[in-house]
PDB file of C-alpha atoms and ligand atoms in Angstrom:
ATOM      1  CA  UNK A  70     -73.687 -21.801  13.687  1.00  0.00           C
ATOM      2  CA  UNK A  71     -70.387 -19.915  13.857  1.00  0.00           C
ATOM      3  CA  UNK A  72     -67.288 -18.763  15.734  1.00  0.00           C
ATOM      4  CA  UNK A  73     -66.039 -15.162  15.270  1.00  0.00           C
ATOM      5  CA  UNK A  74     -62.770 -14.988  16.638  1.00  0.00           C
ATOM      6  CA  UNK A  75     -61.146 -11.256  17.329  1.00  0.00           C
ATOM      7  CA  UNK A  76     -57.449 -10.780  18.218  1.00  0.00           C
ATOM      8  CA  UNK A  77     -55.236  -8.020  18.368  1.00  0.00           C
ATOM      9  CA  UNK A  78     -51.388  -7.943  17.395  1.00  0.00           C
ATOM     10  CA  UNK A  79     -50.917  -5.183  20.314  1.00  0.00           C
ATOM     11  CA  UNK A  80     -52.768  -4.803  23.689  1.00  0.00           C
ATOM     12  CA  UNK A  81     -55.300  -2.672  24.187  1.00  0.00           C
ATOM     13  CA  UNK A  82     -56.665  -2.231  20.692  1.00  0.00           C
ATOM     14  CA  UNK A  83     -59.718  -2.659  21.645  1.00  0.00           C
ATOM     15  CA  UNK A  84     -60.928  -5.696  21.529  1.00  0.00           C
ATOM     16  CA  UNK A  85     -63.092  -6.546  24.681  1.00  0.00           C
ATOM     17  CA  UNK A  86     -65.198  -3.903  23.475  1.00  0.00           C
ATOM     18  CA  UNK A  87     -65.259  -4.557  19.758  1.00  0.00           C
ATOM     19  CA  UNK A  88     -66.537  -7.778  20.932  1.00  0.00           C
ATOM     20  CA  UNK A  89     -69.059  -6.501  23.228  1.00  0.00           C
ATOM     21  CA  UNK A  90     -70.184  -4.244  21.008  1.00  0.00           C
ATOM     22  CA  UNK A  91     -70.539  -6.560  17.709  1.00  0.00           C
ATOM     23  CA  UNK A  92     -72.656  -9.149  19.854  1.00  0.00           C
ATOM     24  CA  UNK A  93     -74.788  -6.347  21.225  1.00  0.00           C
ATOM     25  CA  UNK A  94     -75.822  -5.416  17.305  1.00  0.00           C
ATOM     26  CA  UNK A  95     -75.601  -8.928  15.789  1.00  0.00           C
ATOM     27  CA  UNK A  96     -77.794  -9.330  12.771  1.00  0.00           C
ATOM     28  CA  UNK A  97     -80.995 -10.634  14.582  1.00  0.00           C
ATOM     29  CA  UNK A  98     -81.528 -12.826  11.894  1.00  0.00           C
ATOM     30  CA  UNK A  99     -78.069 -15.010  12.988  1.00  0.00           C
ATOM     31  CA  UNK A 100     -80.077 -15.092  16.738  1.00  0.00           C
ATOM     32  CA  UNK A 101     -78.090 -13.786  20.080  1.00  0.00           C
ATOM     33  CA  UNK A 102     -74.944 -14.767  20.233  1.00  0.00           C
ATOM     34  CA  UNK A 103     -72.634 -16.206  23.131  1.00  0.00           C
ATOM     35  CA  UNK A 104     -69.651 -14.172  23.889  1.00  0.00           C
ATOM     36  CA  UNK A 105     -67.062 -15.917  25.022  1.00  0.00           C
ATOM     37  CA  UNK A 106     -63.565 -14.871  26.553  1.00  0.00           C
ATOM     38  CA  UNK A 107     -60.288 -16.474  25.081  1.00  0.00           C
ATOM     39  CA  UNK A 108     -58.023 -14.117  26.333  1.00  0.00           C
ATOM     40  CA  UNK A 109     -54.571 -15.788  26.850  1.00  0.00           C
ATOM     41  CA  UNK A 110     -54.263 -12.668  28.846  1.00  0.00           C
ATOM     42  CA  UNK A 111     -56.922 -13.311  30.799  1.00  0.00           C
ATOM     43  CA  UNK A 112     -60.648 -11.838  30.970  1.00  0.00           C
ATOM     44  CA  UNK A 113     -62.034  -8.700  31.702  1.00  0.00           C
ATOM     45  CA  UNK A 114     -65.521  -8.681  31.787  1.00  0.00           C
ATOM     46  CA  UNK A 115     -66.357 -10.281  35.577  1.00  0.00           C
ATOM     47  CA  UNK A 116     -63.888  -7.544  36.860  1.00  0.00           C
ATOM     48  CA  UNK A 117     -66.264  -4.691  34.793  1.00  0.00           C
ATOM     49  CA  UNK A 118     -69.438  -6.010  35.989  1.00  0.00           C
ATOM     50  CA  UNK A 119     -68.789  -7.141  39.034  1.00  0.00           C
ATOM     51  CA  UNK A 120     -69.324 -10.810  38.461  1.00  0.00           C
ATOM     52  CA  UNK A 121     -67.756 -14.282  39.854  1.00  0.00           C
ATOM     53  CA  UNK A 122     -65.539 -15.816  37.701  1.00  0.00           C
ATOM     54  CA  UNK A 123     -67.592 -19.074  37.836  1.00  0.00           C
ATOM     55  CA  UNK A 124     -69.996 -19.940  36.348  1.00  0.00           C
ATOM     56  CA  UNK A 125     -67.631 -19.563  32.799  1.00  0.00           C
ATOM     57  CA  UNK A 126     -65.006 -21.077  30.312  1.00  0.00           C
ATOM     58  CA  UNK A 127     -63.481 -22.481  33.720  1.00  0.00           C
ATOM     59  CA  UNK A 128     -66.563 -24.371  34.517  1.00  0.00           C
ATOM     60  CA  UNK A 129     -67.557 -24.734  31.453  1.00  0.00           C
ATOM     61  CA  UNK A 130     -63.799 -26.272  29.975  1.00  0.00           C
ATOM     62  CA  UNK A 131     -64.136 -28.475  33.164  1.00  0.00           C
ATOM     63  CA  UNK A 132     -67.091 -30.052  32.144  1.00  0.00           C
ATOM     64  CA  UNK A 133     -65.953 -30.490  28.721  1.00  0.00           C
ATOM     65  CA  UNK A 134     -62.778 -32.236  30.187  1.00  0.00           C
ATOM     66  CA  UNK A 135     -64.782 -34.652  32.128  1.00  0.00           C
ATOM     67  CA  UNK A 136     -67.646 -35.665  29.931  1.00  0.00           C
ATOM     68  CA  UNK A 137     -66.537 -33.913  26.234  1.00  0.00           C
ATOM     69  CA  UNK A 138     -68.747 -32.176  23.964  1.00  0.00           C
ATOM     70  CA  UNK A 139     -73.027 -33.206  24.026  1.00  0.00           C
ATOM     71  CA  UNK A 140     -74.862 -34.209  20.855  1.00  0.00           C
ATOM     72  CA  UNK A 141     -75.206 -31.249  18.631  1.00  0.00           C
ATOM     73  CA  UNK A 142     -78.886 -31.362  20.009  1.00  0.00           C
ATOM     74  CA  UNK A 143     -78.173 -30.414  23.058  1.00  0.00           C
ATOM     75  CA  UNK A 144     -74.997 -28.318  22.859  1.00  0.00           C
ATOM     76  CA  UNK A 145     -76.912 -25.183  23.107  1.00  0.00           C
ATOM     77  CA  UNK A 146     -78.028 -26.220  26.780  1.00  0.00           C
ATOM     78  CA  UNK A 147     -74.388 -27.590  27.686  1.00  0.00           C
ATOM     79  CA  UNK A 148     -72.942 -23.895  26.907  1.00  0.00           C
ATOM     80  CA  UNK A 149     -75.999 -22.158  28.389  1.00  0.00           C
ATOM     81  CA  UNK A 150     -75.791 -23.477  31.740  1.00  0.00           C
ATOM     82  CA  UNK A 151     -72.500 -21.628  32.130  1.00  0.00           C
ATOM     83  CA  UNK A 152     -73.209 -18.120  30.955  1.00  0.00           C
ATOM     84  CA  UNK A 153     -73.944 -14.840  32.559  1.00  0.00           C
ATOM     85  CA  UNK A 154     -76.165 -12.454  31.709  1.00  0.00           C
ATOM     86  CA  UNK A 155     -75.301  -8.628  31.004  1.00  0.00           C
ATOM     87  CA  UNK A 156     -76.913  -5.672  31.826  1.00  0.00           C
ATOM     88  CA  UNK A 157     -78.832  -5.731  28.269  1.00  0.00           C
ATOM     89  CA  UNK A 158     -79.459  -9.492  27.832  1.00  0.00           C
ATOM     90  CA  UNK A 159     -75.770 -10.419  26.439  1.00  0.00           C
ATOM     91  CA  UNK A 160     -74.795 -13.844  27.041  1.00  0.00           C
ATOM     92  CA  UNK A 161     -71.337 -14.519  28.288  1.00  0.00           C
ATOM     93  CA  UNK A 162     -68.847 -16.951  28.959  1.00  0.00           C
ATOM     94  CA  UNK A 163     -66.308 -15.407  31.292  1.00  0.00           C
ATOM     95  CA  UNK A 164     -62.888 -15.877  31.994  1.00  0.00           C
ATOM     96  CA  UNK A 165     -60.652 -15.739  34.947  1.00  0.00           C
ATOM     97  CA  UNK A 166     -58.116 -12.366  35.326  1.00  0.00           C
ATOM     98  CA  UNK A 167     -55.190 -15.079  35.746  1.00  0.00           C
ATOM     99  CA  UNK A 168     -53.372 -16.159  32.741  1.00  0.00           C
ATOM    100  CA  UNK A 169     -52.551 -19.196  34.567  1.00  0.00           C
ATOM    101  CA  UNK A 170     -55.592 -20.304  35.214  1.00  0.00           C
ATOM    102  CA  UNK A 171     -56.802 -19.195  31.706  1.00  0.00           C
ATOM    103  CA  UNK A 172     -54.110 -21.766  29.961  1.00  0.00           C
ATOM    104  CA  UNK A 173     -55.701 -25.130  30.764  1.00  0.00           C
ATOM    105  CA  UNK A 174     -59.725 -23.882  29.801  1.00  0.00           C
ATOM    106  CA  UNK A 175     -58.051 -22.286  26.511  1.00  0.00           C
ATOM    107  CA  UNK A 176     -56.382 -25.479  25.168  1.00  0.00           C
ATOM    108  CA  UNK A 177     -59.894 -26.977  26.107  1.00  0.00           C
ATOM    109  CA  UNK A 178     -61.985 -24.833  24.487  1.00  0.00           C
ATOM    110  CA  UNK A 179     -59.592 -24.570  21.245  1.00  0.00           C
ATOM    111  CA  UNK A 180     -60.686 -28.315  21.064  1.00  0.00           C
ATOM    112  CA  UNK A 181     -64.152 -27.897  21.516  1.00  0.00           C
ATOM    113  CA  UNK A 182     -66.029 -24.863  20.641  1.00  0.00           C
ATOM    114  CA  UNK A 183     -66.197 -25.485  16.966  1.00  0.00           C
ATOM    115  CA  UNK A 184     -68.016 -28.559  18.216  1.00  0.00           C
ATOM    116  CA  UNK A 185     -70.374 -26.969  20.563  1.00  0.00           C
ATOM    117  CA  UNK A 186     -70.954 -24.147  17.851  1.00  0.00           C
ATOM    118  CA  UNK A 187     -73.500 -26.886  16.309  1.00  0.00           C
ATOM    119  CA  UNK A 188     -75.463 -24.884  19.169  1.00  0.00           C
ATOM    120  CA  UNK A 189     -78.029 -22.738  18.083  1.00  0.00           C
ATOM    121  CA  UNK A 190     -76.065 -19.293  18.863  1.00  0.00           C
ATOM    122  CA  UNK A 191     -73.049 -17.725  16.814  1.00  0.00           C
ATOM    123  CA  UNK A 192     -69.976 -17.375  19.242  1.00  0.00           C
ATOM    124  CA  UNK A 193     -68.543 -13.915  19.469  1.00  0.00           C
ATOM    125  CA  UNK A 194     -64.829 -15.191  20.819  1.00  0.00           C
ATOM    126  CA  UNK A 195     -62.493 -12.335  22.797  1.00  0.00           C
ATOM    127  CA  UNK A 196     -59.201 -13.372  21.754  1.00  0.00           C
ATOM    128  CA  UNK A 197     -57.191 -10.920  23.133  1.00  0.00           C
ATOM    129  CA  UNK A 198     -53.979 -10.266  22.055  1.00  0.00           C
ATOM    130  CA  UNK A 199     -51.750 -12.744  20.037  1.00  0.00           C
ATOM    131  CA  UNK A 200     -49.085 -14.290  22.133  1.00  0.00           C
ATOM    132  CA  UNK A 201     -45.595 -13.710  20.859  1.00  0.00           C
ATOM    133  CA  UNK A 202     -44.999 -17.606  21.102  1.00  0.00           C
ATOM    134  CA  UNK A 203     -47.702 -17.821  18.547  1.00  0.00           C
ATOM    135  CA  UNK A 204     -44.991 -16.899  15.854  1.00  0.00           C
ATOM    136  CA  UNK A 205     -43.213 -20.066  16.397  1.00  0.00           C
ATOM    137  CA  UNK A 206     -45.960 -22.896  17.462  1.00  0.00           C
ATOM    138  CA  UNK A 207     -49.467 -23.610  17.063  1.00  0.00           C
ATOM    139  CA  UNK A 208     -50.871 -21.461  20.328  1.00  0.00           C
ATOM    140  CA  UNK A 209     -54.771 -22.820  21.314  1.00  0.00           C
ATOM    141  CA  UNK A 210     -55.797 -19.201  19.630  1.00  0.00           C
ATOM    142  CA  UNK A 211     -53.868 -20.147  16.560  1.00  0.00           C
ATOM    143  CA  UNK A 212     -55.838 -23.079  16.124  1.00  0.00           C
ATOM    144  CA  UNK A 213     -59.209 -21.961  17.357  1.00  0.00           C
ATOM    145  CA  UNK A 214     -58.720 -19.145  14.359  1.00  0.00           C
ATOM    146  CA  UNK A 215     -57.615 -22.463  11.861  1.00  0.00           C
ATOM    147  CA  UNK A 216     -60.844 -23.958  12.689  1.00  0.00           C
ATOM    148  CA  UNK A 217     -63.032 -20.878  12.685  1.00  0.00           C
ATOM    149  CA  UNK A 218     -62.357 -20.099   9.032  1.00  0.00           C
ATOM    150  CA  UNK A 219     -61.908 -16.805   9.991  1.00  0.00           C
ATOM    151  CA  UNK A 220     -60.323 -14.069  12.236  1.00  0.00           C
ATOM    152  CA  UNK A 221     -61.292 -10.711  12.595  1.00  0.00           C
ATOM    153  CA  UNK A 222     -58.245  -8.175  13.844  1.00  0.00           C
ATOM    154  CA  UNK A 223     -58.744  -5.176  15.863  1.00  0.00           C
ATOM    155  CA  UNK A 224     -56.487  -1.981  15.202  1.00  0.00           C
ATOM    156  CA  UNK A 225     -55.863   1.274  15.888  1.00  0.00           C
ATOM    157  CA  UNK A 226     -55.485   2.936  12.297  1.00  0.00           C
ATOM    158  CA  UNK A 227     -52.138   4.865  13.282  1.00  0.00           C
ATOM    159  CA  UNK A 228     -48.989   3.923  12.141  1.00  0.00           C
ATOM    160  CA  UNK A 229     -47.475   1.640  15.390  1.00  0.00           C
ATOM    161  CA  UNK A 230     -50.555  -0.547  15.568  1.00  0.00           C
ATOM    162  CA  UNK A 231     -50.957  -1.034  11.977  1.00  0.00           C
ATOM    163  CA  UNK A 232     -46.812  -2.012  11.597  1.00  0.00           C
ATOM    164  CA  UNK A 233     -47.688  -4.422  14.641  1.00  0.00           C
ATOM    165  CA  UNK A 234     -50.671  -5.794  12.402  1.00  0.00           C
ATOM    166  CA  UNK A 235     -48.349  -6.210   9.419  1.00  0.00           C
ATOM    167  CA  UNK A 236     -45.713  -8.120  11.165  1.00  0.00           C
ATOM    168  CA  UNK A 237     -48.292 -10.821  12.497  1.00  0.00           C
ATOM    169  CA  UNK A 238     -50.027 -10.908   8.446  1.00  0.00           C
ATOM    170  CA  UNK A 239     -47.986 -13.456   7.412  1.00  0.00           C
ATOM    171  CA  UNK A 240     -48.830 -15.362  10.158  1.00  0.00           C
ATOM    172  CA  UNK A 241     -52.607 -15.030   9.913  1.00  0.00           C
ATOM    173  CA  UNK A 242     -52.516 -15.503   6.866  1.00  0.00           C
ATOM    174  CA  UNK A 243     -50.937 -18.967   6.821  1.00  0.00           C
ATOM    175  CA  UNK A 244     -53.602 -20.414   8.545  1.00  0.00           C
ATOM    176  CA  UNK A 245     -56.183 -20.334   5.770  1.00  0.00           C
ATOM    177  CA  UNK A 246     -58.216 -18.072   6.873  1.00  0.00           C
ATOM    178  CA  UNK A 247     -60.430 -15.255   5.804  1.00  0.00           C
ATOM    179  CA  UNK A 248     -58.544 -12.076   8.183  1.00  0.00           C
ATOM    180  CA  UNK A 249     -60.773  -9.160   8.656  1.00  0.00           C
ATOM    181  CA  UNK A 250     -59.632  -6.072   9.495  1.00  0.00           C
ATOM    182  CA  UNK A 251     -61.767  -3.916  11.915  1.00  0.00           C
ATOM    183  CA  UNK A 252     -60.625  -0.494  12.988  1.00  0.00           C
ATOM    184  CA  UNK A 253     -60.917   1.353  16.238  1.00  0.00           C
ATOM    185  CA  UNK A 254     -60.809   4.205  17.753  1.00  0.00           C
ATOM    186  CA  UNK A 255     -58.867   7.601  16.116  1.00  0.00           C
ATOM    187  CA  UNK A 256     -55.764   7.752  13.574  1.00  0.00           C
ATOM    188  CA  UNK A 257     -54.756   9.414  10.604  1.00  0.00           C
ATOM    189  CA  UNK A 258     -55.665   6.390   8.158  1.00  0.00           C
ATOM    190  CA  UNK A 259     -58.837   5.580   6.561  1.00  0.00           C
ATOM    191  CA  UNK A 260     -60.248   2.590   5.961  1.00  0.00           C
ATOM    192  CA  UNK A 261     -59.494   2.472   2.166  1.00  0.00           C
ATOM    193  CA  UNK A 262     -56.185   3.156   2.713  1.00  0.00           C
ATOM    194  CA  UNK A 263     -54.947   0.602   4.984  1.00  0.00           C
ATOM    195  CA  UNK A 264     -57.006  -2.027   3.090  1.00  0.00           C
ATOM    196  CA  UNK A 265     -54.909  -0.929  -0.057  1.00  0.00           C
ATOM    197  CA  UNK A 266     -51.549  -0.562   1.365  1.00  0.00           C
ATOM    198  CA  UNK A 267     -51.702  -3.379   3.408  1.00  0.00           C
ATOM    199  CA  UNK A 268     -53.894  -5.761   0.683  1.00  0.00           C
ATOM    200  CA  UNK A 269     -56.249  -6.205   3.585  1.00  0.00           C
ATOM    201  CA  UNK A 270     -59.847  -6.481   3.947  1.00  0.00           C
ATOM    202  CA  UNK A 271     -61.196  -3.804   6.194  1.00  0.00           C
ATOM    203  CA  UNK A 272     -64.797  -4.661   7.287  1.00  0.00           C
ATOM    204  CA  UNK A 273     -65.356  -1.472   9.240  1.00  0.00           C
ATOM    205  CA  UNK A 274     -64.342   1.306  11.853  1.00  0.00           C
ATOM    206  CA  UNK A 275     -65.788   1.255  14.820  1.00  0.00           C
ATOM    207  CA  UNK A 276     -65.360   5.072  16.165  1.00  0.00           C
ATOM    208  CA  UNK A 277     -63.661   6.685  19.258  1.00  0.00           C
ATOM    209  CA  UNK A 278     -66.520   7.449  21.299  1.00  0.00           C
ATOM    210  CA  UNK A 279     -66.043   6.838  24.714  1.00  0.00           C
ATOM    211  CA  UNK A 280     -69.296   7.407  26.390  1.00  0.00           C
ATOM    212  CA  UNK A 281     -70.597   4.237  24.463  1.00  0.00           C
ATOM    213  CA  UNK A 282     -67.389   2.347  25.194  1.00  0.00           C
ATOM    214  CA  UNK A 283     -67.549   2.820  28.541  1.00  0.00           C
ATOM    215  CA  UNK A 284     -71.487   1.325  28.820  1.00  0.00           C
ATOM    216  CA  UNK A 285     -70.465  -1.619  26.657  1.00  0.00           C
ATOM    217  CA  UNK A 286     -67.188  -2.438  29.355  1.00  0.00           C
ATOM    218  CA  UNK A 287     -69.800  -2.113  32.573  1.00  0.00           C
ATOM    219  CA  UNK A 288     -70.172   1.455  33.198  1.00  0.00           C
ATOM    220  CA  UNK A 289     -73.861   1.851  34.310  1.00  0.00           C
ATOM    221  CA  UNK A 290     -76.325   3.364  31.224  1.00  0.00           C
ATOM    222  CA  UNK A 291     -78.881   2.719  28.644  1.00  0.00           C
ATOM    223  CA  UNK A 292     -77.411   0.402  26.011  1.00  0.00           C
ATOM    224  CA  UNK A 293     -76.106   3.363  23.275  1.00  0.00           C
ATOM    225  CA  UNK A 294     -78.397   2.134  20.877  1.00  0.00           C
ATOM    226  CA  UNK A 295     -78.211   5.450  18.581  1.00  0.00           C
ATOM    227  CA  UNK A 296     -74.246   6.408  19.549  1.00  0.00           C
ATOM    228  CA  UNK A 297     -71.690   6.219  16.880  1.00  0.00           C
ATOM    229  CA  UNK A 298     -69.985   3.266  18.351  1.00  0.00           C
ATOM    230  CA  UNK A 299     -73.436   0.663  18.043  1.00  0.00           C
ATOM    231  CA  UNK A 300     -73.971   2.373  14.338  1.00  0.00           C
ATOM    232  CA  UNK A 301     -70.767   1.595  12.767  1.00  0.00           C
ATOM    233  CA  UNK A 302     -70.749  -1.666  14.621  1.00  0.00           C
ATOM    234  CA  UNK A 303     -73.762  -2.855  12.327  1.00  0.00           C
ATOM    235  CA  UNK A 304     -72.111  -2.709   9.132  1.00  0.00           C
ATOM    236  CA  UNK A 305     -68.857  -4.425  10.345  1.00  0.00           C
ATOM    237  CA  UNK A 306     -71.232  -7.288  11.792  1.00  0.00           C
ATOM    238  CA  UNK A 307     -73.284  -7.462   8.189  1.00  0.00           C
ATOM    239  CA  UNK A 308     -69.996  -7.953   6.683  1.00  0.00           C
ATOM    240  CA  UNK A 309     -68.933 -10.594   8.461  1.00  0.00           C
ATOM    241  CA  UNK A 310     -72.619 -12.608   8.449  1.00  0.00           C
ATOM    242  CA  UNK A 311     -71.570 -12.275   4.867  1.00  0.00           C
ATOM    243  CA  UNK A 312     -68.511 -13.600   4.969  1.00  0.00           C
ATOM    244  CA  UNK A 313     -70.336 -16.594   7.248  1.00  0.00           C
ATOM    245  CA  UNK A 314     -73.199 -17.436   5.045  1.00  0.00           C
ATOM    246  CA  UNK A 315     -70.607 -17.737   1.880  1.00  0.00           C
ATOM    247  CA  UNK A 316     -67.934 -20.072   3.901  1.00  0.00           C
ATOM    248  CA  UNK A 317     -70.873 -21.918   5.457  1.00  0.00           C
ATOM    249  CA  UNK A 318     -72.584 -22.583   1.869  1.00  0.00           C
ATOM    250  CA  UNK A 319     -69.094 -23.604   0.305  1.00  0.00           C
ATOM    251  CA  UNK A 320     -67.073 -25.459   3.166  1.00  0.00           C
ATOM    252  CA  UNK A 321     -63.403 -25.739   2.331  1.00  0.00           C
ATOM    253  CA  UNK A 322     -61.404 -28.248   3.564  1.00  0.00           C
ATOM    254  CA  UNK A 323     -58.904 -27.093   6.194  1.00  0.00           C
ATOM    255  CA  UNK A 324     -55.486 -26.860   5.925  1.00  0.00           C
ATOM    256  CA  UNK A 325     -53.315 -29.707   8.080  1.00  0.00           C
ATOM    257  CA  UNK A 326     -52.581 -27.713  11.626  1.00  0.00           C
ATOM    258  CA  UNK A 327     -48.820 -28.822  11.268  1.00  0.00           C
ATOM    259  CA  UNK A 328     -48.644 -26.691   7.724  1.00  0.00           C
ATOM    260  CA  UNK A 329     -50.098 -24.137   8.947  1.00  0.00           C
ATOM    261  CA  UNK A 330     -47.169 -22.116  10.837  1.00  0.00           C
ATOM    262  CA  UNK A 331     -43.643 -22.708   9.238  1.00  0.00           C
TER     263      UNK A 331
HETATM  264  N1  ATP B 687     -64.230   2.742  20.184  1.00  0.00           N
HETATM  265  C1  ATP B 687     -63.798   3.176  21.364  1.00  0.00           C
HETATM  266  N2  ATP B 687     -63.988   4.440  21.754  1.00  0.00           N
HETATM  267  C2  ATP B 687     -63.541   4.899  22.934  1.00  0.00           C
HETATM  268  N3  ATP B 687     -62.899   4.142  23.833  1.00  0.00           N
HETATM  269  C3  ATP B 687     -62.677   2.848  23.505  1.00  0.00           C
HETATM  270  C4  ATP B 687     -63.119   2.298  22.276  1.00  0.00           C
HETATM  271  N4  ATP B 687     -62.761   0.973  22.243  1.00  0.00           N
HETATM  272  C5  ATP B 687     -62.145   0.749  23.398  1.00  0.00           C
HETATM  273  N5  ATP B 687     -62.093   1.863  24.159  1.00  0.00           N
HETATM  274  C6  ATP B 687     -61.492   1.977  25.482  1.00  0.00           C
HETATM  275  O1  ATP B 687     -60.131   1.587  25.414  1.00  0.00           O
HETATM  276  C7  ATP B 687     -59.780   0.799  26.546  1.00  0.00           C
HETATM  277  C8  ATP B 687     -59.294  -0.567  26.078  1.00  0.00           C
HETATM  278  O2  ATP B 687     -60.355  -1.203  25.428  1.00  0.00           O
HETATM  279  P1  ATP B 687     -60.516  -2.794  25.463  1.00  0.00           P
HETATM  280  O3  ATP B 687     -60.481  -3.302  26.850  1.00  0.00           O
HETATM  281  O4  ATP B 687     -61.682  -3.102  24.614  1.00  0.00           O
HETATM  282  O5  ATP B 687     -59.182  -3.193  24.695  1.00  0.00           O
HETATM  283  P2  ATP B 687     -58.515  -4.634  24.607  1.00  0.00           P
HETATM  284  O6  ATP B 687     -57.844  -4.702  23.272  1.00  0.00           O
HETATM  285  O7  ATP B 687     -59.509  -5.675  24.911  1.00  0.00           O
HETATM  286  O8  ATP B 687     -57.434  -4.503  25.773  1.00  0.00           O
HETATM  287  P3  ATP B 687     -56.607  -5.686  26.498  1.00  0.00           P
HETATM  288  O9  ATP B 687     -55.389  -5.879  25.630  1.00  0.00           O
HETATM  289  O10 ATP B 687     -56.291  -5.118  27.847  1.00  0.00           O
HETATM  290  O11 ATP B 687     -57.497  -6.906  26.569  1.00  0.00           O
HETATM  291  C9  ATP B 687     -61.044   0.723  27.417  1.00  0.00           C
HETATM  292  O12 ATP B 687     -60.968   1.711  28.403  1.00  0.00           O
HETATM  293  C10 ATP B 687     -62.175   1.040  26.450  1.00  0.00           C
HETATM  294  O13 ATP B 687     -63.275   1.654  27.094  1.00  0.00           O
HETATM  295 MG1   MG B 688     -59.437  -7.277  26.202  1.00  0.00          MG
END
């Protein structure tokens, strides 16, 4: 199956709950996928729903360390015997708040997921936001997005975030990779404009609406099945099963990780 990384080039873009939301409305047809946090930064989601840390990528990079990847056969079961569940039947791989004790499980995983994503489930991967280090050296994110194929960005569409965006472009776009643009929350752009100013492809915009926002991040409430936020989310995830099911039919060969950053 697939990875689906999302990053941001400035905190709090969104992200978390882009992710949330585009695994809560995946295209049933792709099956549920795994969410899993890569957050340099750290993860979120056990502090919003009140879970332990463990099990997660900690556990989960640990047993990767000590006994590597399983056959593709039985990848599926390796990965699901360290998820949580969320209110709403998400899957999850969570991460620890430290960044510290995120850096070891990150390089880990950066090695291994596109391995374990012979699994049965897409992976829905919470990047976070993109380290400034990443401009110089091949970060674990850098190359999870290299072997992913693609990365989808989350931004604001005001004029701050999207000159943040443009800086980190070049970057992203070095690596080979199909970059997605998904937009969140308010700003005085529209999707067809910052996809033609900035020669980008914008696969959606997922809406301010708060009340939703706040149910997908662990507020208590009916999953928003009918808000704004979970109905724009459905075309954004139908673009990029699109953009899955025409990379997966025509594999490309990837680009040599030292070329990839100058
Ligand atoms: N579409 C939206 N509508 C309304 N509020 C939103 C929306 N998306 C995110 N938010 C809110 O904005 C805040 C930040 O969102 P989120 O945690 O998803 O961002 P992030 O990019 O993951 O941040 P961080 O850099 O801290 O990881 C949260 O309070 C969230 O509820
Ligand atoms: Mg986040």
């Amino acid at each position: 199956m697939a990875i689906v990384p999302l990053v941001a080039a400035k905190g709090s873009a969104g992200v978390t709950t882009a992710a949330l939301t585009l695994a809560a409305v995946w295209p049933e047809g792709r099956g549920a996928p795994v969410v899993v946090e890569c957050d340099p930064g750290g993860g979120d989601v056990a502090a919003r729903f009140g879970l332990e840390v463990i099990p997660g990528v900690v556990s989960l990079a640990a047993e990767l360390e000590r006994s590597g990847p399983a056959d593709p056969a039985d990848c599926g079961n390796q990965v699901g015997g360290h998820t949580q569940e969320l209110p709403g039947g998400l899957r999850i791989l969570v991460a620890p708040t430290s960044p510290e004790e995120m850096r070891l499980p990150l390089e880990r995983l950066a090695e291994d997921l596109p391995r374990l994503a012979q699994a049965k489930a897409d992976f829905m991967v919470d990047c976070g936001r993109l380290e400034a280090s990443a401009m110089r050296q091949h970060t674990a994110v850098l190359r999870l997005i290299q072997r992913c194929g693609l990365v989808v960005v989350v931004v604001r569409p005001e004029l701050a975030a999207l000159q943040h965006l443009n800086v980190w472009l070049p970057t992203l776009r070095s690596l080979d990779v199909d970059v997605l643009a998904l937009l969140s929350g308010r700003g005085p752009y529209s999707p067809e404009e910052i996809g033609d100013t900035m020669d980008l492809r914008v696969i959606g915009a997922l809406p301010h609406d708060p009340a939703a926002a706040d149910v997908v991040c662990g507020a208590s409430g009916s999953r928003p099945d009918r808000s704004a936020l979970f109905r724009a989310a459905r075309p954004a995830c139908a673009a990029i099963a699109a953009v899955l099911a025409r990379s997966q039919s025509a594999p490309v060969a990837p680009t040599p990780l030292e070329e990839a950053v100058p």
